[in-house]
Short mmCIF file of C-alpha atoms in Angstrom, two decimals:
data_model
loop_
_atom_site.label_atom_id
_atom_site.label_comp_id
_atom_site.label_asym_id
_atom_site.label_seq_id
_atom_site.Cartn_x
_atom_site.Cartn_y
_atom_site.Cartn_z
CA UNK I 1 -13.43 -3.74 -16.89
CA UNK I 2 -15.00 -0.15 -16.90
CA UNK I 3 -18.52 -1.76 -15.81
CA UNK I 4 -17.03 -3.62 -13.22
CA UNK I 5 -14.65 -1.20 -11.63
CA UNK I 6 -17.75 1.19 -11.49
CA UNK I 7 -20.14 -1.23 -9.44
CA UNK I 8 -17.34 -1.86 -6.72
CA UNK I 9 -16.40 2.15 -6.97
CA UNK I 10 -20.18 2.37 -6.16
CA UNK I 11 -19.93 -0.26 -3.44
CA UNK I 12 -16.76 0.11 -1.37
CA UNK I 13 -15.89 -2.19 1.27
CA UNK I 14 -13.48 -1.30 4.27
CA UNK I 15 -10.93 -3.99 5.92
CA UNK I 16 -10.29 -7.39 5.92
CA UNK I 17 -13.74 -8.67 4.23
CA UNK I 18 -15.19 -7.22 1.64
CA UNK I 19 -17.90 -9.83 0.42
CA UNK I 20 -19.55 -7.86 -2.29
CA UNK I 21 -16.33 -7.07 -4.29
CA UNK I 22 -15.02 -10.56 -3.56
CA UNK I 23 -18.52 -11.81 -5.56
CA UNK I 24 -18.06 -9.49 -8.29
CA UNK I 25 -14.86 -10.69 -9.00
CA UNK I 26 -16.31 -14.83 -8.97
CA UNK I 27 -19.05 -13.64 -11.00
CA UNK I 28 -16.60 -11.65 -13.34
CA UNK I 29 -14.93 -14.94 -13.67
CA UNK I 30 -17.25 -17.88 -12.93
CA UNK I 31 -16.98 -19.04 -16.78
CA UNK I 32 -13.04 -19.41 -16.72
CA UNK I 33 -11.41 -22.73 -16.64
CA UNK I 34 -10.13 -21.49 -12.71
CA UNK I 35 -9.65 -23.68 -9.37
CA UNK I 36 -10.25 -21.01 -6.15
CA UNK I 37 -9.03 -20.93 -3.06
CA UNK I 38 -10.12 -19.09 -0.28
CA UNK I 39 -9.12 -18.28 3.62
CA UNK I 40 -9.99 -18.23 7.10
CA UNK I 41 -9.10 -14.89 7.78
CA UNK I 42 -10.42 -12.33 5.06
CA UNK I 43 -12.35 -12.52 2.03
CA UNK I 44 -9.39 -12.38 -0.42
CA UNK I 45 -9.45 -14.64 -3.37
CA UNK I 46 -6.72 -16.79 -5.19
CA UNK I 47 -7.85 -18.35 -8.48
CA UNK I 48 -5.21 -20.95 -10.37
CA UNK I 49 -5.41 -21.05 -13.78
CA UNK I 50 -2.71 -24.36 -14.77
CA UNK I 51 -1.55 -24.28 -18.45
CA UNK I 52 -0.65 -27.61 -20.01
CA UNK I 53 2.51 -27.69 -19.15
CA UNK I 54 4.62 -28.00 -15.14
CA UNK I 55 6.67 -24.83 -15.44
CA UNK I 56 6.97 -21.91 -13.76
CA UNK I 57 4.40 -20.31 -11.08
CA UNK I 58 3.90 -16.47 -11.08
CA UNK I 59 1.41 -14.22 -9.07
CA UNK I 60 -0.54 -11.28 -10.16
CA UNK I 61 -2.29 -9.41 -7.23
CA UNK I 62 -4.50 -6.30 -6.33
CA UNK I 63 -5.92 -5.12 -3.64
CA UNK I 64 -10.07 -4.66 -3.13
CA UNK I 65 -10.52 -2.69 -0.09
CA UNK I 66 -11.52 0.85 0.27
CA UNK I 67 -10.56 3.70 2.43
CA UNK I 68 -12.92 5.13 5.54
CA UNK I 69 -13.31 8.84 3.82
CA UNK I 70 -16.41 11.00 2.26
CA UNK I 71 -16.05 10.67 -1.78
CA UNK I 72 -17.06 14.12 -3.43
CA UNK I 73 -16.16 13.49 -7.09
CA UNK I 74 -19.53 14.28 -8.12
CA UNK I 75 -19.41 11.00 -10.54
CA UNK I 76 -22.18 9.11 -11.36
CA UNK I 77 -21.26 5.88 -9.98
CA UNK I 78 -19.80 7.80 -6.58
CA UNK I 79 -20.03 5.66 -3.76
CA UNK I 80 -23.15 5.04 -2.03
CA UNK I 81 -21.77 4.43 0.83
CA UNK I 82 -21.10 6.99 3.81
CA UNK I 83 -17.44 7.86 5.20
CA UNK I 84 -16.43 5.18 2.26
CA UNK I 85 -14.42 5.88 -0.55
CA UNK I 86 -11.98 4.00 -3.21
CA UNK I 87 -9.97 6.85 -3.18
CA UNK I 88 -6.84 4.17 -3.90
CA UNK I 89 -7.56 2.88 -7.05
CA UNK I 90 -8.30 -0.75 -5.66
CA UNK I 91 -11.33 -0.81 -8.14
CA UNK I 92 -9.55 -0.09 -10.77
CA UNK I 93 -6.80 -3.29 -9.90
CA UNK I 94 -9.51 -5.27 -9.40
CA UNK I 95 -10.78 -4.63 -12.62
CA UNK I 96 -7.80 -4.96 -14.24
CA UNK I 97 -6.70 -8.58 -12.79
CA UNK I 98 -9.56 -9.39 -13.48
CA UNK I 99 -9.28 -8.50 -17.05
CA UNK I 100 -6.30 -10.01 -16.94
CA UNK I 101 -6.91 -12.91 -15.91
CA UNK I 102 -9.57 -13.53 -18.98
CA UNK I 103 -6.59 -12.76 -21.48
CA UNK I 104 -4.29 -15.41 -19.80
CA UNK I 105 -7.75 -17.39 -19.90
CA UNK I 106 -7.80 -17.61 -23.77
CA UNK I 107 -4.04 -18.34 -24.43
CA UNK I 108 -4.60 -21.30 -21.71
CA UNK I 109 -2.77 -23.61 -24.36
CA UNK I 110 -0.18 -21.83 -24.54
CA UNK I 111 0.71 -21.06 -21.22
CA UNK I 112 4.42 -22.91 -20.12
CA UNK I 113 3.28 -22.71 -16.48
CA UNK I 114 0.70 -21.81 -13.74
CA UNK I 115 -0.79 -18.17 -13.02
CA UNK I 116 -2.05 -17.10 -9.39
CA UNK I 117 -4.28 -14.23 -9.39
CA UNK I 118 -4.65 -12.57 -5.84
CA UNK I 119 -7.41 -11.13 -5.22
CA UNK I 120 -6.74 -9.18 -1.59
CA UNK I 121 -8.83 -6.73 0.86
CA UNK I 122 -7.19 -5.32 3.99
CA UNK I 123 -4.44 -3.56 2.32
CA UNK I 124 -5.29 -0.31 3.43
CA UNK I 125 -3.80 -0.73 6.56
CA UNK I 126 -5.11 -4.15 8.00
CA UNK I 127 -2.15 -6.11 6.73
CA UNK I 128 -4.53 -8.32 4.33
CA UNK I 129 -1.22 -10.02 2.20
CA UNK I 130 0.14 -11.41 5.54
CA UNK I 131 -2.75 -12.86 5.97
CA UNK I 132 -3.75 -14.80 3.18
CA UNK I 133 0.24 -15.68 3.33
CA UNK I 134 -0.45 -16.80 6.52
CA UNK I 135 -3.60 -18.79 5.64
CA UNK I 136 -1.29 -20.55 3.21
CA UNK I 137 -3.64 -19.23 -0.18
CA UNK I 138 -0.47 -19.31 -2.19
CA UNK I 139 1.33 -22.13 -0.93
CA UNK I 140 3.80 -23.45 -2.42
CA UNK I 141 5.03 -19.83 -3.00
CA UNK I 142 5.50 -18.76 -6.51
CA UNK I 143 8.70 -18.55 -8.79
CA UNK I 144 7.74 -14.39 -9.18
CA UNK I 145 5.09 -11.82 -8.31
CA UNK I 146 4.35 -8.95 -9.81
CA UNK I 147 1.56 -5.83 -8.77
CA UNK I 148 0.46 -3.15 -10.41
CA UNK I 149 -0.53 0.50 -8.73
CA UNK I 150 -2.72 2.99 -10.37
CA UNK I 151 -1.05 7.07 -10.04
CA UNK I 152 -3.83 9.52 -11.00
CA UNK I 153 -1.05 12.79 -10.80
CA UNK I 154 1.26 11.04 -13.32
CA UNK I 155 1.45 10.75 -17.03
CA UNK I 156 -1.18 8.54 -18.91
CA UNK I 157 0.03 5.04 -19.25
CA UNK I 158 3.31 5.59 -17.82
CA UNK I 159 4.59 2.68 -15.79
CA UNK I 160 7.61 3.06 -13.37
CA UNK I 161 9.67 1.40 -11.07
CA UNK I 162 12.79 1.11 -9.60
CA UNK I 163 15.34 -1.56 -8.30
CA UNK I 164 15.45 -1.99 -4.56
CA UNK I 165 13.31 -0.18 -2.10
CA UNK I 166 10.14 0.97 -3.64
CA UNK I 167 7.89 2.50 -0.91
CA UNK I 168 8.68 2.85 3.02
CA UNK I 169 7.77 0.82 6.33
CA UNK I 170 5.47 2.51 7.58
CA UNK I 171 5.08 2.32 11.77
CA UNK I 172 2.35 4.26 14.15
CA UNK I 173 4.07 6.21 16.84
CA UNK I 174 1.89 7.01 20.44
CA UNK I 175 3.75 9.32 23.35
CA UNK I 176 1.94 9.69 26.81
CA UNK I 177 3.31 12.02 28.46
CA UNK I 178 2.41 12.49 32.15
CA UNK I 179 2.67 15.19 34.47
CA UNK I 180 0.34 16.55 37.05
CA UNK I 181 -2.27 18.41 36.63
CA UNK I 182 -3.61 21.64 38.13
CA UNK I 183 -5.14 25.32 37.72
CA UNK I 184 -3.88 26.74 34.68
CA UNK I 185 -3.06 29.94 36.61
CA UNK I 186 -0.75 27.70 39.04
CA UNK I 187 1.85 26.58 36.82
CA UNK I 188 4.03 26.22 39.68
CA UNK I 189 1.61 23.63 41.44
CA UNK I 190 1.45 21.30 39.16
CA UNK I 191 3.26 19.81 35.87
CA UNK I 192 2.17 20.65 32.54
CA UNK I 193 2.93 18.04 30.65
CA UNK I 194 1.25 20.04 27.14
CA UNK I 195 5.08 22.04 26.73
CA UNK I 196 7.12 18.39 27.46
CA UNK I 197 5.05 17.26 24.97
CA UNK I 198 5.90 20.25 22.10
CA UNK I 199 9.52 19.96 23.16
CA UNK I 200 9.54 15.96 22.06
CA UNK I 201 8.10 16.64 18.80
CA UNK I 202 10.66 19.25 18.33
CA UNK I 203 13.36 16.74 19.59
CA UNK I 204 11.96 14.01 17.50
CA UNK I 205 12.86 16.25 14.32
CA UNK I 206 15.98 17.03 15.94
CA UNK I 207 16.99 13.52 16.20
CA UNK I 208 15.91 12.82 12.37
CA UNK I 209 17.79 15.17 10.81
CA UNK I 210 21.57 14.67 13.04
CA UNK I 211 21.17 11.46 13.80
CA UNK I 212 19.37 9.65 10.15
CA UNK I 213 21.69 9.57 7.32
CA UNK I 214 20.45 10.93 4.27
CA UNK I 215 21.47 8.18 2.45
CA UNK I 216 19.08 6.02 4.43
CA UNK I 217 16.15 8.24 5.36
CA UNK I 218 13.84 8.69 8.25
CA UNK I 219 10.29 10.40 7.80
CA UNK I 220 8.70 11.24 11.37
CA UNK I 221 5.58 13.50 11.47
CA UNK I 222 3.26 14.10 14.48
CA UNK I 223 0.12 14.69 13.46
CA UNK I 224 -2.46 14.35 16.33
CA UNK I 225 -1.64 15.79 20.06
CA UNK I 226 -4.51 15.99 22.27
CA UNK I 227 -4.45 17.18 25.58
CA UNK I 228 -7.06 18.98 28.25
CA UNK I 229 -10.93 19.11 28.50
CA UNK I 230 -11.37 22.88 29.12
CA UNK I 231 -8.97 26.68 28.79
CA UNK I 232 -8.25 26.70 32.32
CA UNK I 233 -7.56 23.26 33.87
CA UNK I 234 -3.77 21.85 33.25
CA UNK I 235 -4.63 18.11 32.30
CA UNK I 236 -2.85 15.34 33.48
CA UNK I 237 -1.40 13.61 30.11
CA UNK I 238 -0.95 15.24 26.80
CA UNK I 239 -1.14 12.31 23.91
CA UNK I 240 0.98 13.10 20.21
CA UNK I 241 0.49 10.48 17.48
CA UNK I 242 2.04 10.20 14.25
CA UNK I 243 3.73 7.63 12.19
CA UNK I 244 7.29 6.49 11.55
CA UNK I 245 8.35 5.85 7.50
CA UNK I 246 11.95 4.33 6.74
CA UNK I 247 13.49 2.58 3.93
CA UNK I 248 15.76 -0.69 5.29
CA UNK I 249 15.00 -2.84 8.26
CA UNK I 250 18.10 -1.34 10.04
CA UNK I 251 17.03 2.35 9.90
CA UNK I 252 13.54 0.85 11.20
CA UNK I 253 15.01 -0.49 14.61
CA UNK I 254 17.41 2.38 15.10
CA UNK I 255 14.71 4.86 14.52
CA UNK I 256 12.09 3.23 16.72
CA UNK I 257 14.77 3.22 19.50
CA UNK I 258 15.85 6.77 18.91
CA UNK I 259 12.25 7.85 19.28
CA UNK I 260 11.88 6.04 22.80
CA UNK I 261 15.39 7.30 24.09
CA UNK I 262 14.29 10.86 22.74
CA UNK I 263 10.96 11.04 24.04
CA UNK I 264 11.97 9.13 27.78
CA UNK I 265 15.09 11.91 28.06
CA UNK I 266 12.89 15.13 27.53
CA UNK I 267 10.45 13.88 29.78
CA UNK I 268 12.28 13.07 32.22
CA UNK I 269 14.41 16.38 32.13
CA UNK I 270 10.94 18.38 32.59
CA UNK I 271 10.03 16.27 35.63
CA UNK I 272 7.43 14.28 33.63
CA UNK I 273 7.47 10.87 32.00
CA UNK I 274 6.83 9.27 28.54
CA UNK I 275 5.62 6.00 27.86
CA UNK I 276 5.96 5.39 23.83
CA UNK I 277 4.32 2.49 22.08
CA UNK I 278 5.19 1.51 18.63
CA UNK I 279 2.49 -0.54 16.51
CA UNK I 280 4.46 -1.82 13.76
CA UNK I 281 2.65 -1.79 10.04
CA UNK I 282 4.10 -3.06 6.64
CA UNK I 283 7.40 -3.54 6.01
CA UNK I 284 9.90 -1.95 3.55
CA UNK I 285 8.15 -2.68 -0.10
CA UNK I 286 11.86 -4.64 -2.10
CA UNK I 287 11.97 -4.84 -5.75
CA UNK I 288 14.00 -7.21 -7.13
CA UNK I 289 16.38 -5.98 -9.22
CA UNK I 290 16.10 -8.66 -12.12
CA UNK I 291 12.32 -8.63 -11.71
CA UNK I 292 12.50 -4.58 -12.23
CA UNK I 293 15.13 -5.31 -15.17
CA UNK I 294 12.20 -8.13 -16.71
CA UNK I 295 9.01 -5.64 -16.20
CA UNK I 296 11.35 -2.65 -18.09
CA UNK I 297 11.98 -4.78 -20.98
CA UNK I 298 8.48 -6.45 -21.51
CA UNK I 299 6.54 -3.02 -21.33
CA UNK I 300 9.08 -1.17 -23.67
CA UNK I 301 8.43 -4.21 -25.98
CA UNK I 302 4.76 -3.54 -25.36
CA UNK I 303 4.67 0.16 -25.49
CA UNK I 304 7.25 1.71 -26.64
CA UNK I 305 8.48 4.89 -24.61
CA UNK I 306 6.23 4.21 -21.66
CA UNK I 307 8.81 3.06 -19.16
CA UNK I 308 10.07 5.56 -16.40
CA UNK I 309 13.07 4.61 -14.04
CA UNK I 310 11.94 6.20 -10.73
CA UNK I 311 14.62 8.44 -9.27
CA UNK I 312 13.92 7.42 -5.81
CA UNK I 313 11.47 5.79 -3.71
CA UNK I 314 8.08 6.82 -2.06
CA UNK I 315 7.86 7.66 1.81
CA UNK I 316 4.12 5.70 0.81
CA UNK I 317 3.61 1.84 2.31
CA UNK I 318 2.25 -1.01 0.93
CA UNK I 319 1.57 -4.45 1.99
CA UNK I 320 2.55 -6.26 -1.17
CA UNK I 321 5.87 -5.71 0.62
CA UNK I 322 5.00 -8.83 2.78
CA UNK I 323 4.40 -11.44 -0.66
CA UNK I 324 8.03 -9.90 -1.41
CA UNK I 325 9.60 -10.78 1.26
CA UNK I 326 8.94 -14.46 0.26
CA UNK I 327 9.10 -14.19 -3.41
CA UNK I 328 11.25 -12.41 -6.23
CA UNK I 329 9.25 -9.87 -7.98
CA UNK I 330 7.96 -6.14 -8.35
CA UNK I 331 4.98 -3.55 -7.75
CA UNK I 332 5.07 -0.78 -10.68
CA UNK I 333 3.18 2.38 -10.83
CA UNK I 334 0.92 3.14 -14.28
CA UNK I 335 0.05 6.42 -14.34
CA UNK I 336 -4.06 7.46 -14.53
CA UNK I 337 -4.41 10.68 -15.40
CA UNK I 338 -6.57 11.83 -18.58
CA UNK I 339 -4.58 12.00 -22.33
CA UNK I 340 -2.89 15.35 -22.46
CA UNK I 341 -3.94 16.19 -19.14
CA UNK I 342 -1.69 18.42 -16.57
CA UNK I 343 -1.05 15.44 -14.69
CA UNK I 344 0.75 17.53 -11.83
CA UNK I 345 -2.46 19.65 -11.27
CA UNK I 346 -4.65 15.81 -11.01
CA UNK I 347 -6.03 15.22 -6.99
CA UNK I 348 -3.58 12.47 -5.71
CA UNK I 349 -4.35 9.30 -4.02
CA UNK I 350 -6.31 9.47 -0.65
CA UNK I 351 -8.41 12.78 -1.94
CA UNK I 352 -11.74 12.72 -1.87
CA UNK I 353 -11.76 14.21 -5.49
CA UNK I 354 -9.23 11.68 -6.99
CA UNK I 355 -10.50 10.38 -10.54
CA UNK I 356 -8.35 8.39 -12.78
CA UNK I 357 -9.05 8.03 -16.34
CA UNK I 358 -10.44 4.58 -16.92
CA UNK I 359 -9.16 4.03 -20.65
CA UNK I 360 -5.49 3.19 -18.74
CA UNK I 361 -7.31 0.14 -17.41
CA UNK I 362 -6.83 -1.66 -20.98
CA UNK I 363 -2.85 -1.13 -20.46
CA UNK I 364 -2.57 -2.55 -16.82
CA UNK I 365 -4.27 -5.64 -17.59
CA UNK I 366 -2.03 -5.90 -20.81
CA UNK I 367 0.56 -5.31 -18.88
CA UNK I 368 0.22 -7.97 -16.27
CA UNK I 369 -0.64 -10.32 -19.02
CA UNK I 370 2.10 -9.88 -20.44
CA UNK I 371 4.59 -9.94 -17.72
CA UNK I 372 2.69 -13.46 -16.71
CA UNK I 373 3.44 -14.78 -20.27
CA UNK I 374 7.32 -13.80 -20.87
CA UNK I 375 7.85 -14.81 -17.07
CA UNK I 376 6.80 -18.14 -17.82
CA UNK I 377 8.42 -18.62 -21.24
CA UNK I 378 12.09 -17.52 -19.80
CA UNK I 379 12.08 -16.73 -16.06
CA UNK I 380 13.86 -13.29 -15.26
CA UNK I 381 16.54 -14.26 -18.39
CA UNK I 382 16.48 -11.22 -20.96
#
């Protein structure tokens, strides 16, 4: 698993095809008694191992792709590749399905039903799971799926998870404002339409915190406006960008309404207008609460002491939240960081120093081994 999660770290890929990993991971497996599918639409793999017997179906996943950022880790096997980086972990799930899926391999016989291993790019923001959903890669869906999410600032080998929502929706937010533009030492003449624009962020953070309930949260941040070419010309259209987080399909819709009514009013009480355009990204990420209740009992059995009930969710999305919309199951988090480690001082996900100690690898592929063996023996029954 280390060798192999060090040639893709080497090698990342970006998107919705990523050939080289997707070979790597055939190659990793070619000698297993597997039947593969594949899709129109991205490179993603599904291999089907069938035990002897018609039972249950459950899916393992992880993600391959990598994100578009520099890498300065300074490790050996650092990617090669400029403005890429797996600063996710997705080499590291790879590797560890595909360990996995070599343990589940060699207790074929004793199997009681079928394992799909999912094998997906595009998660980093390309919606890869709807897609091989879409291309129909794990049709008929499965009885339960489970995923698996490497944490390099938490404790080594913990895994946690929670009942319920998990991680956030996650939705891009664009305002153009328009006014008219001028001299910059004519105010008057024209219509700036830079101070309409800092008044709707203001109002957007406003409207979060007396109109959201906290008990079912709103995150809104701007974190791009762009406006002008030069100090002394009053542009035109001022541009803020930023994303919308939210934890229940209800808070989505009233949010992305609130934002519109919001940004339209202040506009149009400044003289100016807004035109807002939402682009909708992953949905809320569900746990199920029996599937959370099954994972809790089969690591404790496992490793004893290493499950952690998360106190709440993460504002974080994730597109596994589209296979659990159609299936019972779970995503859990297994912390990276070194043995003994401060894991609270440890570079978080989406740095361009993040590191994870590989020696956690051996538990997450025990670990979804083992959740694919008890879930076919008894279903979500204790």
């Amino acid at each position: 698993m280390v060798e192999l999660r060090r040639a893709i770290h080497a090698e990342p890929e970006l998107g919705l095809f990523t050939p080289r990993t997707s070979a790597r991971v055939r190659a990793a497996l070619a000698d297993l008694p597997l039947e593969w599918r594949e899709g129109p639409s991205t490179s993603g793999l599904v291999a089907l191992l069938r035990g002897p017997a018609n039972g249950r179906t459950v899916l393992l996943r992880a993600d391959m792709d990598a994100l578009p950022m520099p890498e300065e880790t300074g490790l050996s096997f650092a990617s090669t590749v400029p403005g890429a980086m797996h600063a996710c972990g997705h080499d590291a799930h790879t590797a560890m399905l595909v360990g996995a899926a070599r343990l589940l391999c060699a207790r074929r016989e004793a199997l009681a039903g079928s394992v799909l291993f999912m094998f997906q790019p595009g998660e980093e923001g390309h919606h890869g799971a709807r897609h091989m959903l879409d291309d129909g890669l794990i049709d008929p869906l499965p009885d339960a799926a489970f995923a698996l999410h490497v944490m390099p600032n938490a404790p080594h080998g913990m895994v946690g998870g929670r009942p319920g929502p998990l991680l956030a929706s996650a939705d891009r937010i664009q305002v153009i404002v328009t006014g008219r533009g001028g001299h910059a030492s004519m105010p008057h003449d024209a219509l700036d339409p830079v101070p309409v624009a800092c008044a709707i962020v203001g109002a957007f953070q406003t409207f979060v915190t007396r109109e959201v309930p906290v008990f079912d949260p709103a995150v809104v941040t701007i974190t791009r406006v762009t406006a002008g070419t030069t100090h002394n010309v009053i542009p035109e259209t001022a541009v803020l960008e930023g994303t919308i987080r939210t934890l229940s399909a209800r808070r989505r819709a009233a949010v992305q309404a609130g934002l519109r009514r919001v940004a339209e009013g202040v506009a149009a009480a400044h003289g100016a207008s807004a035109e807002v355009r939402i682009e909708e990204g992953f949905p809320v990420t569900v746990c199920d609460p029996r599937a959370v209740a099954f994972a809790k009992a089969t690591v404790e059995e496992l490793f004893a002491g290493a499950w952690r009930d998360l106190d709440a969710p993460i504002m974080g999305a994730e597109d596994f939240a589209y296979v659990l919309e159609r299936v019972p199951g779970a995503m859990f988090f297994l912390g990276a960081a070194a043995e003994g480690a401060d894991w609270q001082r440890c570079c978080p996900l989406h740095s361009t120093r993040m590191a994870l100690d590989e020696t956690v690898m051996a538990r997450g592929a025990a670990v979804h081994a083992a959740l694919a063996l008890r879930f076919l023996e008894q279903g979500f029954a204790a």
